[in-house]
Short mmCIF file of C-alpha atoms in Angstrom, two decimals:
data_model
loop_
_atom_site.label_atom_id
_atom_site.label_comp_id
_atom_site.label_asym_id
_atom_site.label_seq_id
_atom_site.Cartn_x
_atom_site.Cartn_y
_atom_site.Cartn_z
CA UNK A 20 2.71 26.38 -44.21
CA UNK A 21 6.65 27.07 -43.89
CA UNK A 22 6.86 27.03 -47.83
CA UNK A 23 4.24 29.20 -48.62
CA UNK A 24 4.73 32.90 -49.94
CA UNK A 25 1.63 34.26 -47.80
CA UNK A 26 -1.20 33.90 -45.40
CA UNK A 27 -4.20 35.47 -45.24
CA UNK A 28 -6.97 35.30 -42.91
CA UNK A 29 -10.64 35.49 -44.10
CA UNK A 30 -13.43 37.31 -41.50
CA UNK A 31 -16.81 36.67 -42.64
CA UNK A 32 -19.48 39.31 -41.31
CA UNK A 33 -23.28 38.16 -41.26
CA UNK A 34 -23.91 38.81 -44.58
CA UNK A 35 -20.93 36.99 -46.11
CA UNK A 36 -18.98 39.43 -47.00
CA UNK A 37 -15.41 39.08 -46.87
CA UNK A 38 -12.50 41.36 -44.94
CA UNK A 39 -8.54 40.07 -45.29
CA UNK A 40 -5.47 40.40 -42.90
CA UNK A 41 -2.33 39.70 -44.30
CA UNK A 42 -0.35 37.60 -41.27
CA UNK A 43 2.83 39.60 -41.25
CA UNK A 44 5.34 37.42 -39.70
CA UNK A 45 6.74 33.54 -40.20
CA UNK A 46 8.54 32.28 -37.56
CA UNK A 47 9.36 28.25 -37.09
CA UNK A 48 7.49 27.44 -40.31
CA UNK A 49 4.46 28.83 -38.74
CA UNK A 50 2.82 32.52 -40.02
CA UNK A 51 1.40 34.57 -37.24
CA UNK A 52 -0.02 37.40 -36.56
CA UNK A 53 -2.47 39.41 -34.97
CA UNK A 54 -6.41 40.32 -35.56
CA UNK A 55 -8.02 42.69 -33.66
CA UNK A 56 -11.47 43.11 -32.79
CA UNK A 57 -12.45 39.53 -33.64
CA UNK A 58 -14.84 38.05 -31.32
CA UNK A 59 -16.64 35.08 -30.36
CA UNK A 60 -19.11 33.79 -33.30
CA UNK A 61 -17.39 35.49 -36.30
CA UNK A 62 -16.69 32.86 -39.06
CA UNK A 63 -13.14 32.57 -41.11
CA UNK A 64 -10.81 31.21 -43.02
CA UNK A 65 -7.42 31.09 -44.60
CA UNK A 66 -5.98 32.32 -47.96
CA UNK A 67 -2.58 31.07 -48.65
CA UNK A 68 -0.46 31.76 -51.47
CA UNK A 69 2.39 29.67 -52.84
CA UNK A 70 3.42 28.21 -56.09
CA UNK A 71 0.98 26.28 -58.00
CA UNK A 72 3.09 22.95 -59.33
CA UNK A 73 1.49 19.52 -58.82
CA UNK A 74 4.35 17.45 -60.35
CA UNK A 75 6.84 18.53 -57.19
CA UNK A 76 3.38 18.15 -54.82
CA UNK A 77 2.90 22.19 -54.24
CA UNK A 78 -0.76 22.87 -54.64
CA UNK A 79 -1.06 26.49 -53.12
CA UNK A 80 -4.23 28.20 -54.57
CA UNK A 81 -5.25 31.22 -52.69
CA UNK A 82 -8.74 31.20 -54.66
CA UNK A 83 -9.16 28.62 -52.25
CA UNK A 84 -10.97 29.12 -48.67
CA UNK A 85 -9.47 26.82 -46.57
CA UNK A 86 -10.89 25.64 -43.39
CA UNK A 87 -8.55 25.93 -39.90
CA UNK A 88 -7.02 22.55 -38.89
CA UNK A 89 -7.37 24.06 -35.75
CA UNK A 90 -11.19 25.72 -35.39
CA UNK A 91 -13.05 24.76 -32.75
CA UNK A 92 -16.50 24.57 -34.63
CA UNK A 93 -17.54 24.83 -38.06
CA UNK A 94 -20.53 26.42 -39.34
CA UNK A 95 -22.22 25.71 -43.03
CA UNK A 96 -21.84 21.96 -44.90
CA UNK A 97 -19.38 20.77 -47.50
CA UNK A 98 -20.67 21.02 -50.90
CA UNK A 99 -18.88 20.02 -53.76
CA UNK A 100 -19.16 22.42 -57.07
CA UNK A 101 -16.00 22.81 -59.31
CA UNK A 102 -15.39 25.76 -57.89
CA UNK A 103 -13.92 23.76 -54.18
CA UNK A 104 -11.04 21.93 -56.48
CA UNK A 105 -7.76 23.67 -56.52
CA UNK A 106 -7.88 22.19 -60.14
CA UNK A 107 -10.15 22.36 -63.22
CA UNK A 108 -12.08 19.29 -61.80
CA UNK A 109 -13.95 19.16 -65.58
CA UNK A 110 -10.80 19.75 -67.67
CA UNK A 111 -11.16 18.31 -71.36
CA UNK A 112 -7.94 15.90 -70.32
CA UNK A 113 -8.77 13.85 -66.91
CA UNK A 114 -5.09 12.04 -67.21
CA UNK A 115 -3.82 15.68 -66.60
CA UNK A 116 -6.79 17.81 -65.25
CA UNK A 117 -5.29 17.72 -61.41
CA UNK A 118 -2.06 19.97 -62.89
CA UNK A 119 -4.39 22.82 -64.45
CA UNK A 120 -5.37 25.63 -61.40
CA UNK A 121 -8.64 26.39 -60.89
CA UNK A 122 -8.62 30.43 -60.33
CA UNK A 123 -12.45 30.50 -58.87
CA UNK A 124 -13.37 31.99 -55.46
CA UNK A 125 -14.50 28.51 -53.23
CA UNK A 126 -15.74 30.61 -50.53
CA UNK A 127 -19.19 31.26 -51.38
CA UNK A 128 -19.28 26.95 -51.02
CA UNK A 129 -17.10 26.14 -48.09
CA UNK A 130 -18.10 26.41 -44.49
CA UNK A 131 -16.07 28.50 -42.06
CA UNK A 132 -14.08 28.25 -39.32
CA UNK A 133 -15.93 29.76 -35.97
CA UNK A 134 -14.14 32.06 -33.25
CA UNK A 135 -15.25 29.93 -29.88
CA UNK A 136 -14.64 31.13 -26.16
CA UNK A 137 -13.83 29.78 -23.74
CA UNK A 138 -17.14 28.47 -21.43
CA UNK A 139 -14.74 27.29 -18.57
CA UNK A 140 -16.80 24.35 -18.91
CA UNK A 141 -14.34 21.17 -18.12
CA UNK A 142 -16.89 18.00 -18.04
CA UNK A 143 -13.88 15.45 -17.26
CA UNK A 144 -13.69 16.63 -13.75
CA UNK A 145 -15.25 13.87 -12.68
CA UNK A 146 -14.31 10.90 -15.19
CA UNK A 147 -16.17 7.54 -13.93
CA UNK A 148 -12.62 5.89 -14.64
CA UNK A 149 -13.96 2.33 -15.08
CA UNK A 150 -10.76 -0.18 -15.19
CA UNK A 151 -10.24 -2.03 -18.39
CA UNK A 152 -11.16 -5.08 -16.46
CA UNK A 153 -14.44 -4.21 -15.85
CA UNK A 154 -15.18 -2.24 -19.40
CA UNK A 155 -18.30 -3.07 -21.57
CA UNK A 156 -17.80 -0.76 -24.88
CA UNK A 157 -21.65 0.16 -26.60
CA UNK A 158 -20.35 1.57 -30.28
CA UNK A 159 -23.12 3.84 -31.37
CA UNK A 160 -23.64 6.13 -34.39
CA UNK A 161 -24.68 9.50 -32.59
CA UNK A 162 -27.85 10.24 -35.33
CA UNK A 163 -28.25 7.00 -35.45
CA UNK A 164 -29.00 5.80 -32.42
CA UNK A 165 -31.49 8.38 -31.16
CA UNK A 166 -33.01 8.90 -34.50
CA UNK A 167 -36.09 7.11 -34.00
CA UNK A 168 -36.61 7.31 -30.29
CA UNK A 169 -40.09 8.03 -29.29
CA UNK A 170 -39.37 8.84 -25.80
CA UNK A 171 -37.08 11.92 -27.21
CA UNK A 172 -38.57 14.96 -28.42
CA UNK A 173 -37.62 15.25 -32.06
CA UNK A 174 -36.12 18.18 -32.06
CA UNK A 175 -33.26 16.47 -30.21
CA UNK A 176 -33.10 13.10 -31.94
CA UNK A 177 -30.24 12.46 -33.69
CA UNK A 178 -27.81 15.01 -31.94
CA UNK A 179 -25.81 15.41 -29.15
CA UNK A 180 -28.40 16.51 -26.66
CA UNK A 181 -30.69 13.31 -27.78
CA UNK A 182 -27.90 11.30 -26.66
CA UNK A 183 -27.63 13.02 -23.16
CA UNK A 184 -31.44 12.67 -22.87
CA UNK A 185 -32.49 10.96 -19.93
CA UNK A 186 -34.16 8.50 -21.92
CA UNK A 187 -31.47 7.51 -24.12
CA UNK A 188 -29.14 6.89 -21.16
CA UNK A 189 -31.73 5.02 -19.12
CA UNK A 190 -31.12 2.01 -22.05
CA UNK A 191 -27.47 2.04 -21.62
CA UNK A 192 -27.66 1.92 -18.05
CA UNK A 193 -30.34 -0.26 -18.69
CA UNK A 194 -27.89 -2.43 -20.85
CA UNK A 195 -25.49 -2.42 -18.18
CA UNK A 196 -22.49 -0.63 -20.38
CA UNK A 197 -19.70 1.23 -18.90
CA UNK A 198 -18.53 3.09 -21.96
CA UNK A 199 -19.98 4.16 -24.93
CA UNK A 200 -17.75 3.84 -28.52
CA UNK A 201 -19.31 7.29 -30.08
CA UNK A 202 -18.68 6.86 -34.24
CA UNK A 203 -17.01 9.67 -35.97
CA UNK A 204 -18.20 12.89 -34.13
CA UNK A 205 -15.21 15.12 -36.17
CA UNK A 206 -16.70 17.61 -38.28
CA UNK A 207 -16.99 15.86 -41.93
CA UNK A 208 -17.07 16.30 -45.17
CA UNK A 209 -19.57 13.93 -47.65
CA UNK A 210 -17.65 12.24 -50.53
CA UNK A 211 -18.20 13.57 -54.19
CA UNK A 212 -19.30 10.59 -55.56
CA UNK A 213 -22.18 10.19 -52.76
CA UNK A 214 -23.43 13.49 -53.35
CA UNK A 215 -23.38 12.70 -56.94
CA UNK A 216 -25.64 10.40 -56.72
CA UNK A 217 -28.09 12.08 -54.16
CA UNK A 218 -26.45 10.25 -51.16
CA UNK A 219 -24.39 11.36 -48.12
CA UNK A 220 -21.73 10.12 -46.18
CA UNK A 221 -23.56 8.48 -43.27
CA UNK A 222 -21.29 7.27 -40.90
CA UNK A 223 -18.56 10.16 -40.54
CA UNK A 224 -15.32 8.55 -41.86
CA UNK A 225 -14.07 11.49 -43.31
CA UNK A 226 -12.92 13.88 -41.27
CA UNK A 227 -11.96 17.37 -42.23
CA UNK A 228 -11.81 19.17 -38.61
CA UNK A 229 -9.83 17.55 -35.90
CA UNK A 230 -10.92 19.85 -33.31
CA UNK A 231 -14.93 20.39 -33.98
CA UNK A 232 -17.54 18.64 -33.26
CA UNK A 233 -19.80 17.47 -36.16
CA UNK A 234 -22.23 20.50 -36.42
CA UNK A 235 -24.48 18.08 -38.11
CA UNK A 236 -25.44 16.61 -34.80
CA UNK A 237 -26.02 19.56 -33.01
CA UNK A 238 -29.63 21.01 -31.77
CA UNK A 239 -28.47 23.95 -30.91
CA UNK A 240 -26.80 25.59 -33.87
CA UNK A 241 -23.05 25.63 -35.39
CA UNK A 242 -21.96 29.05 -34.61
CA UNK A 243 -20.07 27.69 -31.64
CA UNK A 244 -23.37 26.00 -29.95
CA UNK A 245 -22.48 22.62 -30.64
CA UNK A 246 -19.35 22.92 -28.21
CA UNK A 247 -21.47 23.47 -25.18
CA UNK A 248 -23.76 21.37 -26.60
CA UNK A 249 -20.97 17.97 -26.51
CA UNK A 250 -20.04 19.10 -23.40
CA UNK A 251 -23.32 18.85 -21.66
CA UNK A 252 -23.51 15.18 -23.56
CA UNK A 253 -20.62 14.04 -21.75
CA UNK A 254 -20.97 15.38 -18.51
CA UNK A 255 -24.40 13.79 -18.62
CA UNK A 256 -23.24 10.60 -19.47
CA UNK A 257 -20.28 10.60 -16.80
CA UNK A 258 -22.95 11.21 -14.01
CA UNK A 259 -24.34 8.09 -15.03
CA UNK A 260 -21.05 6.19 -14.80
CA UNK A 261 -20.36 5.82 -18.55
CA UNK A 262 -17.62 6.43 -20.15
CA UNK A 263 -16.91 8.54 -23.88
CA UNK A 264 -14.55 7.00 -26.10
CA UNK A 265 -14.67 8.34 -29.49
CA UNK A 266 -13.65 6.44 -33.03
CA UNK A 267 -11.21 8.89 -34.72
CA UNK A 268 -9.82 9.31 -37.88
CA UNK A 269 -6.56 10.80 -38.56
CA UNK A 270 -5.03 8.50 -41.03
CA UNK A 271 -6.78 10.66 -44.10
CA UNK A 272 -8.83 13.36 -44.76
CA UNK A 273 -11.81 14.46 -47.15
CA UNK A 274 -9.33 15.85 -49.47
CA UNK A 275 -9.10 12.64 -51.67
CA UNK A 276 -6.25 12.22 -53.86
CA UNK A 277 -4.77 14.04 -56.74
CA UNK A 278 -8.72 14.77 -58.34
CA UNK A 279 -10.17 15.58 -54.76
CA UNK A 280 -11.08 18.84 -53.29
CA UNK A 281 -9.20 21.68 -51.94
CA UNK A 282 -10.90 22.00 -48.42
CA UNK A 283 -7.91 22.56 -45.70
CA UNK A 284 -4.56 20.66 -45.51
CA UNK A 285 -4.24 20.04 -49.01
CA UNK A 286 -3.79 23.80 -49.90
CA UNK A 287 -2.07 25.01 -46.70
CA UNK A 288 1.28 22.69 -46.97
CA UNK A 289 -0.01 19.71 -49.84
CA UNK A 290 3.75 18.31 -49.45
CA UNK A 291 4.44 17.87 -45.64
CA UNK A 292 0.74 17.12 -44.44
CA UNK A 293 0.29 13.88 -46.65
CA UNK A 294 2.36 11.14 -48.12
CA UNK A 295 2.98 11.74 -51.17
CA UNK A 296 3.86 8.66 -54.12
CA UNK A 297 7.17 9.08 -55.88
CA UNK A 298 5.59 10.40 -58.39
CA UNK A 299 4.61 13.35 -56.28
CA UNK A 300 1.32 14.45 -58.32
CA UNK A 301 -0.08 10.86 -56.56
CA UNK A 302 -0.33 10.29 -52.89
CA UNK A 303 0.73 7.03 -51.08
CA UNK A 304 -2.72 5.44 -50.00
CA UNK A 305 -2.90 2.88 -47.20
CA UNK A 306 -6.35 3.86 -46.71
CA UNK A 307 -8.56 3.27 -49.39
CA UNK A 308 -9.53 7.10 -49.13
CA UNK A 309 -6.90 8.68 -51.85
CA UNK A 310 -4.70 9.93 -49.01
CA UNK A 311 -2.60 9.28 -45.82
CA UNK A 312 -1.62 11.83 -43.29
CA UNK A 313 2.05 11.77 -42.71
CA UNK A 314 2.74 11.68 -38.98
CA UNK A 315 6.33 11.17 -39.61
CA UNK A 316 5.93 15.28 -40.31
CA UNK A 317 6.31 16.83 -36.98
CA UNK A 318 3.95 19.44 -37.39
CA UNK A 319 1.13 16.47 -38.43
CA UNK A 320 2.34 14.47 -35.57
CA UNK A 321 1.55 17.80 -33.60
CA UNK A 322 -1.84 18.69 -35.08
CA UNK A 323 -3.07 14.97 -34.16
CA UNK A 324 -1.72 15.36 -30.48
CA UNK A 325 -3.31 18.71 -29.91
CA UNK A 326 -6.29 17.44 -30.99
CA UNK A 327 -6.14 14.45 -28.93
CA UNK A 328 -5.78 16.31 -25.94
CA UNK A 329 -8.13 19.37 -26.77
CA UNK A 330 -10.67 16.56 -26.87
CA UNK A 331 -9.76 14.59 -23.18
CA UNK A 332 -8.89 18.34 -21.31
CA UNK A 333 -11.79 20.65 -23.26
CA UNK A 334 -14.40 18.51 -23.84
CA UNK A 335 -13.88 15.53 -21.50
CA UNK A 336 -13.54 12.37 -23.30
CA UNK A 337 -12.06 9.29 -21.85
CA UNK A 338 -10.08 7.54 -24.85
CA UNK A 339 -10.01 7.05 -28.43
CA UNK A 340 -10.76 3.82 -31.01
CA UNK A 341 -8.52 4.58 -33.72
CA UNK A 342 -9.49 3.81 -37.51
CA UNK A 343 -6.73 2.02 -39.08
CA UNK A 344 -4.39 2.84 -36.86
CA UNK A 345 -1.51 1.00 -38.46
CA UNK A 346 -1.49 4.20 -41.68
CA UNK A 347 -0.42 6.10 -38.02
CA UNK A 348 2.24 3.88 -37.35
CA UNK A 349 4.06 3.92 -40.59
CA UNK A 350 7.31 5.09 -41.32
CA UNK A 351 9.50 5.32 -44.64
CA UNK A 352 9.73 2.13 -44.93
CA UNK A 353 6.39 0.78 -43.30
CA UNK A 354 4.41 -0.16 -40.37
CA UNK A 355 7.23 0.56 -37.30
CA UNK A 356 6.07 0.08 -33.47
CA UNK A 357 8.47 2.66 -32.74
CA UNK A 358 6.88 5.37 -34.67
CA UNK A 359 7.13 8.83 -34.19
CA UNK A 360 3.09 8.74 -33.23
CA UNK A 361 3.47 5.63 -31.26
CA UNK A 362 6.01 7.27 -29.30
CA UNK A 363 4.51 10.54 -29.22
CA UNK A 364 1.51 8.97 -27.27
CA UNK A 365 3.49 7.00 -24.90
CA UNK A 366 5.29 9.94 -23.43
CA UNK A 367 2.56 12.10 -23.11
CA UNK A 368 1.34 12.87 -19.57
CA UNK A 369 -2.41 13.33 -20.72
CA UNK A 370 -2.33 11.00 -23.61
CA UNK A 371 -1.07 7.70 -21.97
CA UNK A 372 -3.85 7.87 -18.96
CA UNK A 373 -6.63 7.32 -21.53
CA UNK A 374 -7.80 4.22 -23.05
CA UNK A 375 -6.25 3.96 -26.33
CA UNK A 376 -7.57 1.13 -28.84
CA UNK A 377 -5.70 0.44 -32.29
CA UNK A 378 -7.84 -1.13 -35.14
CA UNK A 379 -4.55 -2.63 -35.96
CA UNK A 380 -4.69 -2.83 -39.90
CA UNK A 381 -4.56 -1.09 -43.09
CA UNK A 382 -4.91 -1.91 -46.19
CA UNK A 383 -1.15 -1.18 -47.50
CA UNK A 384 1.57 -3.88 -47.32
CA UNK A 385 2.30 -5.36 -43.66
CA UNK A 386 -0.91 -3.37 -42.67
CA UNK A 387 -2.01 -6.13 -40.80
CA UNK A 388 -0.66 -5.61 -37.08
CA UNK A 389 -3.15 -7.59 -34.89
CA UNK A 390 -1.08 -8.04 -31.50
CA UNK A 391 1.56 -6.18 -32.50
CA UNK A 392 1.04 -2.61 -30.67
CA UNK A 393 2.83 -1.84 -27.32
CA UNK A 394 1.48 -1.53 -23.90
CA UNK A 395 -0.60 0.90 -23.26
CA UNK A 396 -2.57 -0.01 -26.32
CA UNK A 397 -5.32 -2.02 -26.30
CA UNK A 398 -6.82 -3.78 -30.25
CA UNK A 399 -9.91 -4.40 -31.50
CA UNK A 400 -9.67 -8.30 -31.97
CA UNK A 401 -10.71 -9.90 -35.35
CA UNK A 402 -9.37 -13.52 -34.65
CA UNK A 403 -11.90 -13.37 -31.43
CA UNK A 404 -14.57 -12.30 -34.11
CA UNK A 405 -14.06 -14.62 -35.99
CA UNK A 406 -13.60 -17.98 -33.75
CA UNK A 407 -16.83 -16.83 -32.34
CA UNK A 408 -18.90 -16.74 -35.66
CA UNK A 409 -16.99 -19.83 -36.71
CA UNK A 410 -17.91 -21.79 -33.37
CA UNK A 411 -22.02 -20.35 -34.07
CA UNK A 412 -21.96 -21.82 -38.02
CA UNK A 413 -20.08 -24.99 -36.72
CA UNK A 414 -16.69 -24.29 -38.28
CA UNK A 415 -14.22 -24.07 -36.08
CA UNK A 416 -11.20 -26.25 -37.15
CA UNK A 417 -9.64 -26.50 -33.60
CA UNK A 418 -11.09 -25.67 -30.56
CA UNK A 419 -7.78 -24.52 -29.26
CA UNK A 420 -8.61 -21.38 -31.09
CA UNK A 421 -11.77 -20.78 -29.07
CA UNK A 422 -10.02 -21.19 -25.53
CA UNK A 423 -6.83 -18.97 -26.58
CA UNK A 424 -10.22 -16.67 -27.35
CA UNK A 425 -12.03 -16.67 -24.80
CA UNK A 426 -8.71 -16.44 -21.79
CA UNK A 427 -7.68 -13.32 -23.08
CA UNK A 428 -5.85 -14.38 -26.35
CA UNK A 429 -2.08 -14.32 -24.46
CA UNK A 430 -0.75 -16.14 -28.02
CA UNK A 431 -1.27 -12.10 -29.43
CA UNK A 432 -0.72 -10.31 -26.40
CA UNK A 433 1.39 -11.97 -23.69
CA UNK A 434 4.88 -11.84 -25.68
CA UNK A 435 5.00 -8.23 -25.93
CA UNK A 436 3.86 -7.88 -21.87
CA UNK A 437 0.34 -7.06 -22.23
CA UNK A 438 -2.62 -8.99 -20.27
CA UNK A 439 -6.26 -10.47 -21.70
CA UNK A 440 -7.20 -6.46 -21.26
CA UNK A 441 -4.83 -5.62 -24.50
CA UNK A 442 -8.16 -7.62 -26.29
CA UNK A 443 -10.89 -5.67 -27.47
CA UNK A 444 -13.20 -8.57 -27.83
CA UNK A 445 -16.16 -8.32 -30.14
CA UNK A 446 -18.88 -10.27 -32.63
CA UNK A 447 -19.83 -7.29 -34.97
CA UNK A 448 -19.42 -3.76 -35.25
CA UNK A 449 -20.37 -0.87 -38.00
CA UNK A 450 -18.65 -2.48 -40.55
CA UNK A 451 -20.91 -5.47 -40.83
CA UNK A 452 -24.40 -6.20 -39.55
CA UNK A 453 -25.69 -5.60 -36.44
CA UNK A 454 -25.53 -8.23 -33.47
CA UNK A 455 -29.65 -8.14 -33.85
CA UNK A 456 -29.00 -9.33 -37.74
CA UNK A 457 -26.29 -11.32 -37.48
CA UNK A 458 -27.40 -13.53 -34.70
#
């Protein structure tokens, strides 16, 4: 928040009530300071004040409680009441209601940041470390999957510790899967126009907290809880030789666009966290979610790496699927396999040991990248998907497609030195129907 005029940090006591420390000192673009007395469990936020003018992209509001990019857990859900826009969200004018502030206090609606210690708890010290080679991904939906089990008490179903219940890893093992592909576990926010409607956002595709695990899943509690609580998942599944790779979304966030909410980035440093149009009241959207993150900012690029490795070195994870991972690769002037985040990954001692697969597409111009990414990457393979289903329903035009397929696909992969492992290979996944349906 180097162009803000202030920072503020929120404490929240039990009852809700509110106690401000003015950070005193802004060094490197960053404002620090220190708090004392704060101690594990207490709940917080951030205030920061700036200049309020969305035609130039500056959206400071410090009626706004913003949530730390960097808090380990989150306690209390997103809801979305006028009050959480940085604008007058019901303005007379909708072509121009993003530009009018919204002066009322969002903190009696926003969740909080939580102060978490540190449990010494490292569950990657013993990583099964299957070679790609031998890797069967499982892609599961962490409520989903246990949601219904009757062998799990019920109390545990759909969270974290339902997944690490003997039960529920008896059927993978069962299954014969090395790794499971765990769905958006990043805390999340539900979309406006879901809860509008009575709904919520189901699968977990928009993050809002990089480091914290998805307090929705946890049996435990969210004041912290649902860090040991991941933990113990993993470690569990690691003693039974499976592997945690988790699908991860940093190419937007629940902020939306121009009419969204006001939840973190958006009012700490609107202009360097997200790519903004030329126009810069409008963001650039290669996502189909209102807003990009702009890893060509360094300190984006280093929020996403921290995170990356907070989640292999804290809480044991053994690689990442990342959602439309060609919005990450983009530069000024497009998709660029020598990106800043591309490179970033490939340097980094902890970050290029893990298995790292690209969906390899967005939805802006040149988004489509299958076969493109450099070694270490490995893709999730549509043309493999879809020989397949065309070979079931009797359309395959050339059955050259089908062998490239099935040996590994070298006409994507062997020109830029990678191997048959570069190929995720797969039938179905969340964003169609199940294997169950489709076959």
């Amino acid at each position: 928040a180097g162009g803000a005029e202030a920072v503020d940090v929120c404490l929240f006591d039990e009852d809700g009530q509110e106690t401000r420390a003015r950070l005193p000192e802004l060094t490197h673009e960053i404002w620090h300071g220190f708090v004392p007395g704060v101690r594990p469990g207490r709940r917080y936020g951030f205030r920061v004040h700036g200049r309020w003018d969305p035609w130039t992209g500056a959206r400071w509001n410090p009626a706004k409680l913003l949530l730390d990019p960097y808090a380990r857990a989150v306690d209390g859900e997103f809801r979305l009441p006028p009050e959480v826009y940085g604008h007058v969200r019901d303005w007379p004018d909708q072509q121009v209601a993003d530009t009018v502030r919204d002066d009322r206090d969002s903190a009696p609606f926003v969740p909080k940041g939580v102060v978490v210690a540190d449990d010494g708890d490292r569950p990657g010290d013993h990583r099964p470390g299957t070679p790609w080679a031998d890797t069967v991904v499982y892609e599961l939906h962490v409520r989903g999957f246990t949601r219904l089990h009757p062998d799990i008490p019920p109390e545990l179903r759909g969270t974290y510790a339902g997944l690490a219940h003997p039960a529920a890893i008896a059927h993978l093992v069962k299954l014969g899967v090395t790794a499971v592909e765990l769905l958006p576990v990043h805390q999340f926010a539900h979309e406006d126009h879901l809860l509008a409607r009575g709904l919520r956002n189901h699968w977990g595709y928009n993050s809002i907290g990089y480091f914290a695990p998805h307090g929705g899943y946890s049996a435990s509690g969210t004041a912290g809880q649902q860090v040991g609580e991941f933990k113990r998942m993993v470690r569990a599944l690691h003693a039974a030789g499976i592997e945690v790779i988790l699908d991860v979304v940093y190419n937007h966030t629940a902020e939306s666009g121009q009419y969204g909410p006001t939840l973190s980035l958006k009012g700490i440093d609107n202009q360097r966290s997200y790519r903004l149009a030329p126009d810069a009241r409008r963001y650039a959207d290669f996502t189909g979610c209102g807003n990009t993150l702009d890893t060509t900012q360094p300190h984006v690029l280093r929020l996403i790496t921290d995170s990356l490795r907070h989640w292999v070195t804290e809480m044991g994870v053994d690689g990442f699927r990342f959602d439309l991972a060609a919005a990450l690769a983009r530069s000024a002037h497009g998709v660029d396999m020598r990106s800043p985040f591309l490179a970033a990954l490939a340097q980094d001692p902890v970050l290029r040991e893990v298995k790292l697969i690209a969906e390899p597409w967005d939805i802006g111009s040149g988004g489509y990248q299958v076969g493109a990414f450099p070694p270490p990457w490995a893709e999730w393979n549509d043309r493999y998907r879809d020989a397949v289903r065309d070979f079931w329903r009797h359309a395959l035009p050339d059955v050259r497609e089908m062998g490239y397929r099935l040996s590994g696909s070298s006409d994507l992969y062997a020109w830029g030195g990678r191997g048959p492992c570069a190929s995720v290979n797969f039938v179905t996944a969340h964003d169609g129907f199940t294997l169950r349906d489709l076959v």
